Tab-separated table of C-alpha atoms in Angstrom:
chain	number	residue	atom	x	y	z
A	1	MET	CA	-0.092	0.035	-0.353
A	2	ALA	CA	1.228	3.677	-0.793
A	3	THR	CA	0.014	7.182	0.403
A	4	TRP	CA	-0.249	9.501	-2.220
A	5	ASN	CA	2.766	11.452	-0.659
A	6	ASP	CA	4.546	8.023	-2.195
A	7	ILE	CA	3.540	8.560	-5.530
A	8	GLU	CA	4.382	12.055	-5.784
A	9	THR	CA	8.078	11.201	-4.697
A	10	ALA	CA	8.268	7.870	-6.895
A	11	GLU	CA	6.586	9.792	-10.008
A	12	PRO	CA	5.980	13.476	-9.429
A	13	GLU	CA	4.734	14.074	-13.124
A	14	PHE	CA	2.512	10.765	-13.174
A	15	ALA	CA	1.108	12.113	-10.269
A	16	ALA	CA	0.584	15.812	-11.263
A	17	ARG	CA	-1.257	14.477	-13.994
A	18	VAL	CA	-3.591	12.310	-11.985
A	19	ARG	CA	-4.289	15.004	-9.373
A	20	GLY	CA	-5.078	17.168	-12.362
A	21	LEU	CA	-7.513	14.961	-13.302
A	22	PHE	CA	-9.085	14.733	-10.282
A	23	ASP	CA	-9.246	18.245	-9.287
A	24	ALA	CA	-10.440	19.223	-12.558
A	25	HIS	CA	-14.402	18.478	-11.396
A	26	LYS	CA	-15.358	18.427	-7.864
A	27	HIS	CA	-17.553	15.311	-7.749
A	28	LYS	CA	-15.908	11.842	-8.227
A	29	THR	CA	-17.922	8.278	-8.289
A	30	ILE	CA	-16.456	5.335	-5.704
A	31	ALA	CA	-17.158	2.028	-5.597
A	32	THR	CA	-17.460	0.050	-2.387
A	33	LEU	CA	-18.684	-3.488	-1.698
A	34	ARG	CA	-22.178	-4.222	0.271
A	35	ALA	CA	-22.618	-6.374	2.951
A	36	ASP	CA	-23.649	-8.861	0.154
A	37	GLY	CA	-20.468	-8.727	-1.667
A	38	SER	CA	-21.957	-6.437	-4.833
A	39	PRO	CA	-21.196	-3.478	-6.587
A	40	ARG	CA	-21.898	0.105	-4.907
A	41	ILE	CA	-21.244	3.061	-7.104
A	42	SER	CA	-21.751	6.639	-4.944
A	43	GLY	CA	-20.850	10.025	-5.757
A	44	ILE	CA	-18.561	11.576	-3.572
A	45	GLU	CA	-15.707	14.764	-3.310
A	46	ALA	CA	-11.696	14.240	-2.409
A	47	GLU	CA	-9.289	16.035	-1.571
A	48	PHE	CA	-5.602	16.118	-1.343
A	49	ALA	CA	-3.876	17.353	1.195
A	50	ASP	CA	-0.586	16.828	3.683
A	51	GLY	CA	0.461	14.078	1.257
A	52	GLU	CA	-3.060	12.224	1.404
A	53	LEU	CA	-6.078	11.499	-0.741
A	54	THR	CA	-8.870	11.770	1.591
A	55	PHE	CA	-12.801	11.642	1.423
A	56	GLY	CA	-15.828	11.984	3.400
A	57	SER	CA	-18.918	10.113	4.457
A	58	MET	CA	-22.019	11.960	5.709
A	59	PRO	CA	-23.676	10.307	8.884
A	60	GLY	CA	-25.878	7.291	8.184
A	61	ALA	CA	-24.648	6.945	4.355
A	62	ARG	CA	-24.465	3.624	2.901
A	63	LYS	CA	-20.773	4.202	1.748
A	64	GLY	CA	-19.299	4.865	4.668
A	65	ALA	CA	-21.023	1.750	6.006
A	66	ASP	CA	-19.465	-0.203	3.372
A	67	LEU	CA	-15.950	0.997	4.044
A	68	ARG	CA	-15.869	0.263	7.727
A	69	ARG	CA	-17.007	-3.212	7.090
A	70	ASP	CA	-14.917	-3.641	3.958
A	71	PRO	CA	-12.483	-1.044	3.278
A	72	ARG	CA	-11.567	-1.876	-0.246
A	73	PHE	CA	-12.883	0.855	-2.644
A	74	ALA	CA	-12.073	2.282	-6.427
A	75	LEU	CA	-12.016	6.137	-7.033
A	76	HIS	CA	-12.892	7.452	-10.603
A	77	SER	CA	-12.257	10.949	-11.696
A	78	ALA	CA	-15.048	12.880	-14.090
A	79	SER	CA	-14.696	11.423	-17.000
A	80	VAL	CA	-15.839	13.759	-19.490
A	81	ASP	CA	-15.928	12.741	-23.616
A	82	PRO	CA	-13.244	13.526	-26.264
A	83	PRO	CA	-13.276	17.177	-28.293
A	84	GLU	CA	-15.029	16.076	-30.615
A	85	GLY	CA	-12.608	16.716	-33.964
A	86	ASN	CA	-10.010	17.440	-31.883
A	87	GLU	CA	-10.004	13.902	-29.777
A	88	SER	CA	-5.993	14.262	-29.118
A	89	ALA	CA	-6.689	16.933	-26.988
A	90	TRP	CA	-8.501	14.817	-24.736
A	91	ALA	CA	-6.958	15.013	-20.941
A	92	GLY	CA	-8.401	11.598	-20.073
A	93	ASP	CA	-9.365	10.104	-16.729
A	94	ALA	CA	-8.007	8.758	-13.584
A	95	LYS	CA	-8.704	5.992	-11.161
A	96	VAL	CA	-7.034	4.867	-7.826
A	97	ALA	CA	-7.716	1.449	-5.707
A	98	GLY	CA	-6.916	0.508	-2.480
A	99	ARG	CA	-8.057	0.590	1.243
A	100	ALA	CA	-10.024	3.347	3.160
A	101	VAL	CA	-8.423	3.877	6.549
A	102	PHE	CA	-10.640	5.683	8.766
A	103	ALA	CA	-9.039	8.929	9.821
A	104	GLY	CA	-11.788	10.009	12.450
A	105	PRO	CA	-14.620	12.668	12.640
A	106	LEU	CA	-14.520	15.633	9.255
A	107	ASP	CA	-13.516	18.789	10.439
A	108	GLY	CA	-15.737	22.096	9.967
A	109	ASP	CA	-19.355	22.485	9.868
A	110	VAL	CA	-20.670	19.367	8.261
A	111	SER	CA	-20.250	16.023	9.902
A	112	GLY	CA	-19.236	12.702	9.347
A	113	ASP	CA	-16.491	10.469	8.959
A	114	LEU	CA	-12.690	11.185	7.364
A	115	PHE	CA	-11.315	8.297	5.551
A	116	ARG	CA	-7.789	8.449	4.109
A	117	THR	CA	-6.002	5.998	1.480
A	118	ASP	CA	-4.263	3.335	0.934
A	119	LEU	CA	-3.306	2.959	-2.666
A	120	GLU	CA	-2.733	-0.150	-4.328
A	121	GLU	CA	-3.119	1.154	-8.341
A	122	VAL	CA	-3.187	4.681	-9.603
A	123	VAL	CA	-4.456	4.434	-13.344
A	124	VAL	CA	-4.209	7.411	-16.042
A	125	ILE	CA	-6.162	6.358	-19.063
A	126	GLY	CA	-5.901	8.937	-22.328
A	127	LEU	CA	-5.169	8.874	-26.092
A	128	ASN	CA	-1.688	8.912	-27.956
A	129	PRO	CA	-1.052	11.721	-29.740
A	130	ASP	CA	-2.609	10.725	-32.867
A	131	ALA	CA	-5.821	9.596	-30.921
A	132	THR	CA	-5.566	6.402	-32.725
A	133	ALA	CA	-4.559	4.022	-29.650
A	134	LEU	CA	-5.952	4.168	-25.881
A	135	VAL	CA	-3.016	4.803	-23.772
A	136	ILE	CA	-3.231	3.344	-19.912
A	137	GLU	CA	-0.543	4.423	-17.403
A	138	THR	CA	-0.409	2.171	-14.204
A	139	TRP	CA	1.571	2.308	-11.219
A	140	THR	CA	1.704	0.125	-8.664
A	141	PRO	CA	3.680	0.380	-5.210
A	142	SER	CA	5.407	-2.808	-6.362
A	143	GLY	CA	5.754	-2.795	-9.762
A	144	GLY	CA	6.191	1.037	-10.745
A	145	LEU	CA	5.092	2.906	-13.543
A	146	HIS	CA	3.756	0.918	-16.821
A	147	ARG	CA	2.761	2.195	-19.944
A	148	VAL	CA	0.361	0.064	-22.362
A	149	GLU	CA	-1.371	1.095	-25.994
A	150	ARG	CA	-3.813	-0.330	-26.810
A	151	ALA	CA	-5.156	0.540	-30.897
């Protein structure tokens, strides 16, 4: 597992692109596991702060209950369509997967639970400069950064 700071240290340019994709839009999508093992998709906001990627869950939210029972999650940045006629200008999208670690109550005016992330995988998906192939860049703590193109 890795913290966000570990990724920024290991691959600063890649981490900056991932963070840029997540920060480009307020709302993200998180996948958690229900008690019966089936997936649950929920909207969520996330924040990069002090070397950590964190997110919250409002009181009584099912995603928070899911994460307390089974901490595995996947978080996806907002995904927008490539610009028509200029597909190579598409910034792509990003996703991370790992385990959510309860970090205490949310600070401020909003109540709920704060989770920090232990990351197992970080991915950026985009297009090559000619927009003829999908480019998948994956970072893992054990394998580092890898790039694959799929035509």
